[in-house]
mmCIF file of C-alpha atoms in Angstrom:
data_model
loop_
_atom_site.group_PDB
_atom_site.id
_atom_site.type_symbol
_atom_site.label_atom_id
_atom_site.label_comp_id
_atom_site.label_asym_id
_atom_site.label_seq_id
_atom_site.Cartn_x
_atom_site.Cartn_y
_atom_site.Cartn_z
ATOM 1 C CA MET A 1418 -4.463 -23.369 -8.021
ATOM 2 C CA ASN A 1419 -1.674 -25.531 -7.942
ATOM 3 C CA GLU A 1420 1.729 -25.734 -9.800
ATOM 4 C CA GLN A 1421 0.390 -27.690 -12.587
ATOM 5 C CA TRP A 1422 -2.427 -25.087 -13.175
ATOM 6 C CA LEU A 1423 0.654 -22.316 -13.420
ATOM 7 C CA GLU A 1424 2.754 -24.031 -15.323
ATOM 8 C CA HIS A 1425 -0.078 -23.259 -18.060
ATOM 9 C CA LEU A 1426 0.354 -19.668 -17.698
ATOM 10 C CA PRO A 1427 2.511 -17.636 -20.257
ATOM 11 C CA LEU A 1428 4.660 -16.380 -17.116
ATOM 12 C CA LYS A 1429 8.321 -17.813 -16.982
ATOM 13 C CA ASP A 1430 10.257 -18.152 -13.781
ATOM 14 C CA ILE A 1431 7.331 -17.717 -10.925
ATOM 15 C CA LYS A 1432 9.037 -17.154 -7.969
ATOM 16 C CA GLU A 1433 5.863 -15.737 -5.723
ATOM 17 C CA ILE A 1434 2.213 -15.490 -5.997
ATOM 18 C CA SER A 1435 0.309 -14.033 -3.219
ATOM 19 C CA PRO A 1436 -3.627 -13.446 -3.395
ATOM 20 C CA VAL A 1437 -5.134 -9.886 -3.886
ATOM 21 C CA SER A 1438 -7.896 -8.616 -1.834
ATOM 22 C CA GLY A 1439 -10.567 -5.849 -2.678
ATOM 23 C CA GLY A 1440 -12.390 -7.268 -5.666
ATOM 24 C CA ASP A 1441 -15.857 -9.783 -5.523
ATOM 25 C CA VAL A 1442 -15.770 -11.070 -8.847
ATOM 26 C CA ASN A 1443 -12.302 -12.578 -9.714
ATOM 27 C CA GLU A 1444 -9.753 -14.571 -7.913
ATOM 28 C CA ALA A 1445 -7.255 -11.908 -7.960
ATOM 29 C CA TYR A 1446 -3.303 -12.745 -7.496
ATOM 30 C CA ARG A 1447 -0.120 -10.813 -7.339
ATOM 31 C CA VAL A 1448 2.630 -13.008 -9.363
ATOM 32 C CA GLU A 1449 6.275 -12.115 -9.060
ATOM 33 C CA THR A 1450 8.507 -13.692 -11.700
ATOM 34 C CA ASP A 1451 12.341 -13.263 -11.773
ATOM 35 C CA THR A 1452 11.786 -10.033 -13.878
ATOM 36 C CA ASP A 1453 8.569 -8.811 -13.355
ATOM 37 C CA THR A 1454 5.559 -8.352 -11.368
ATOM 38 C CA PHE A 1455 1.728 -9.304 -12.773
ATOM 39 C CA PHE A 1456 -1.604 -9.058 -11.585
ATOM 40 C CA LEU A 1457 -3.462 -12.467 -12.308
ATOM 41 C CA LEU A 1458 -7.656 -12.516 -12.694
ATOM 42 C CA VAL A 1459 -8.877 -16.242 -12.287
ATOM 43 C CA GLN A 1460 -12.597 -17.336 -13.055
ATOM 44 C CA ARG A 1461 -13.799 -20.639 -12.230
ATOM 45 C CA GLY A 1462 -15.865 -22.639 -14.963
ATOM 46 C CA ARG A 1463 -16.294 -19.690 -17.403
ATOM 47 C CA LYS A 1464 -15.648 -19.433 -20.632
ATOM 48 C CA GLU A 1465 -12.534 -17.697 -22.184
ATOM 49 C CA SER A 1466 -14.964 -14.789 -23.761
ATOM 50 C CA PHE A 1467 -15.663 -13.718 -19.991
ATOM 51 C CA TYR A 1468 -12.656 -11.231 -20.070
ATOM 52 C CA ALA A 1469 -13.356 -10.054 -23.521
ATOM 53 C CA ALA A 1470 -14.867 -6.652 -22.360
ATOM 54 C CA GLU A 1471 -12.357 -6.271 -19.823
ATOM 55 C CA ILE A 1472 -9.789 -6.441 -22.480
ATOM 56 C CA ALA A 1473 -11.118 -4.283 -24.744
ATOM 57 C CA GLY A 1474 -11.545 -1.761 -22.231
ATOM 58 C CA LEU A 1475 -8.299 -1.818 -20.902
ATOM 59 C CA ASN A 1476 -7.181 -1.182 -24.386
ATOM 60 C CA GLU A 1477 -9.246 1.608 -24.550
ATOM 61 C CA PHE A 1478 -7.676 3.230 -21.858
ATOM 62 C CA GLU A 1479 -4.534 3.116 -23.331
ATOM 63 C CA ARG A 1480 -6.041 4.087 -26.473
ATOM 64 C CA ALA A 1481 -7.064 7.415 -24.800
ATOM 65 C CA GLY A 1482 -3.780 7.542 -22.877
ATOM 66 C CA ILE A 1483 -5.122 6.860 -19.478
ATOM 67 C CA THR A 1484 -2.821 4.996 -17.415
ATOM 68 C CA ALA A 1485 -4.247 1.215 -16.673
ATOM 69 C CA PRO A 1486 -3.002 -2.180 -16.569
ATOM 70 C CA ARG A 1487 -1.700 -3.283 -19.685
ATOM 71 C CA VAL A 1488 -3.118 -6.863 -20.793
ATOM 72 C CA ILE A 1489 -0.390 -9.437 -21.293
ATOM 73 C CA ALA A 1490 -2.278 -12.593 -22.006
ATOM 74 C CA SER A 1491 -5.364 -14.413 -21.330
ATOM 75 C CA GLY A 1492 -6.486 -17.918 -21.955
ATOM 76 C CA GLU A 1493 -7.887 -21.211 -20.368
ATOM 77 C CA VAL A 1494 -6.387 -23.864 -18.111
ATOM 78 C CA ASN A 1495 -8.600 -26.734 -16.995
ATOM 79 C CA GLY A 1496 -11.866 -24.899 -17.371
ATOM 80 C CA ASP A 1497 -10.718 -21.926 -15.869
ATOM 81 C CA VAL A 1498 -9.959 -18.675 -17.293
ATOM 82 C CA TYR A 1499 -7.438 -16.306 -16.747
ATOM 83 C CA LEU A 1500 -6.366 -12.388 -17.544
ATOM 84 C CA VAL A 1501 -2.619 -11.600 -16.857
ATOM 85 C CA MET A 1502 -1.769 -7.713 -16.947
ATOM 86 C CA THR A 1503 0.967 -5.459 -15.567
ATOM 87 C CA TYR A 1504 1.056 -5.053 -11.741
ATOM 88 C CA LEU A 1505 0.368 -1.491 -11.064
ATOM 89 C CA GLU A 1506 1.218 -0.246 -7.265
ATOM 90 C CA GLU A 1507 -1.268 1.447 -5.461
ATOM 91 C CA GLY A 1508 -0.279 5.389 -5.757
ATOM 92 C CA ALA A 1509 -1.514 8.154 -3.928
ATOM 93 C CA SER A 1510 -5.289 8.935 -4.422
ATOM 94 C CA GLY A 1511 -6.434 11.550 -6.758
ATOM 95 C CA SER A 1512 -9.104 14.269 -6.749
ATOM 96 C CA GLN A 1513 -12.689 13.815 -7.956
ATOM 97 C CA ARG A 1514 -11.657 16.259 -10.433
ATOM 98 C CA GLN A 1515 -8.837 14.374 -11.956
ATOM 99 C CA LEU A 1516 -11.042 11.481 -12.108
ATOM 100 C CA GLY A 1517 -13.754 13.428 -13.780
ATOM 101 C CA GLN A 1518 -11.387 14.333 -16.480
ATOM 102 C CA LEU A 1519 -10.258 11.261 -17.148
ATOM 103 C CA VAL A 1520 -13.639 10.228 -17.609
ATOM 104 C CA ALA A 1521 -14.051 12.979 -19.920
ATOM 105 C CA GLN A 1522 -10.818 11.947 -21.808
ATOM 106 C CA LEU A 1523 -12.067 8.375 -22.303
ATOM 107 C CA HIS A 1524 -15.482 9.671 -23.491
ATOM 108 C CA SER A 1525 -14.124 11.897 -26.003
ATOM 109 C CA GLN A 1526 -12.585 9.049 -27.951
ATOM 110 C CA GLN A 1527 -14.114 8.422 -31.210
ATOM 111 C CA GLN A 1528 -16.985 6.101 -30.951
ATOM 112 C CA GLU A 1529 -19.093 4.478 -33.371
ATOM 113 C CA GLU A 1530 -20.936 6.846 -35.322
ATOM 114 C CA GLY A 1531 -21.111 9.051 -32.277
ATOM 115 C CA LYS A 1532 -23.267 6.685 -30.560
ATOM 116 C CA PHE A 1533 -23.266 5.699 -26.897
ATOM 117 C CA GLY A 1534 -22.014 2.174 -25.645
ATOM 118 C CA PHE A 1535 -19.692 -0.416 -26.303
ATOM 119 C CA SER A 1536 -18.748 -3.097 -28.601
ATOM 120 C CA LEU A 1537 -19.194 -6.041 -26.061
ATOM 121 C CA PRO A 1538 -21.712 -6.851 -23.330
ATOM 122 C CA TYR A 1539 -20.455 -6.385 -19.999
ATOM 123 C CA GLU A 1540 -20.291 -9.637 -18.007
ATOM 124 C CA GLY A 1541 -19.043 -9.523 -14.296
ATOM 125 C CA GLY A 1542 -20.192 -12.168 -11.643
ATOM 126 C CA ASP A 1543 -23.869 -12.115 -11.374
ATOM 127 C CA ILE A 1544 -24.270 -8.942 -13.330
ATOM 128 C CA SER A 1545 -24.566 -9.152 -17.195
ATOM 129 C CA PHE A 1546 -25.867 -6.341 -19.563
ATOM 130 C CA ASP A 1547 -26.018 -5.716 -23.152
ATOM 131 C CA ASN A 1548 -23.711 -2.647 -23.795
ATOM 132 C CA HIS A 1549 -24.248 -2.167 -27.615
ATOM 133 C CA TRP A 1550 -24.245 0.866 -29.305
ATOM 134 C CA GLN A 1551 -27.163 3.289 -28.972
#
């Protein structure tokens, strides 16, 4: 990722970019600006729709009142796609009980005609599947 690529991002006054490890699907970076810190995901050679389901899922988390990164922007630069989100510092691990409660909270949201699924298919790295309402 070079300066010219970074100039296309909707972020101003970038001070520092550092790789973030832990994932296996995206290139991930912590991006610091003069005013804030962001989380940047990059997929090389994908269509802009690659992040559509992830964006929709993060928006559902927010709608359900679950703390998750907030989507700032997504787009395409020179044949690569990106997703910019707020950066959440790692906190203390919660319990499995708390995780179960959050999952239940998410799944208790009103869904399409009471069906199971999601409005967009899942696409991630080498794994993709239809996620239509059933």
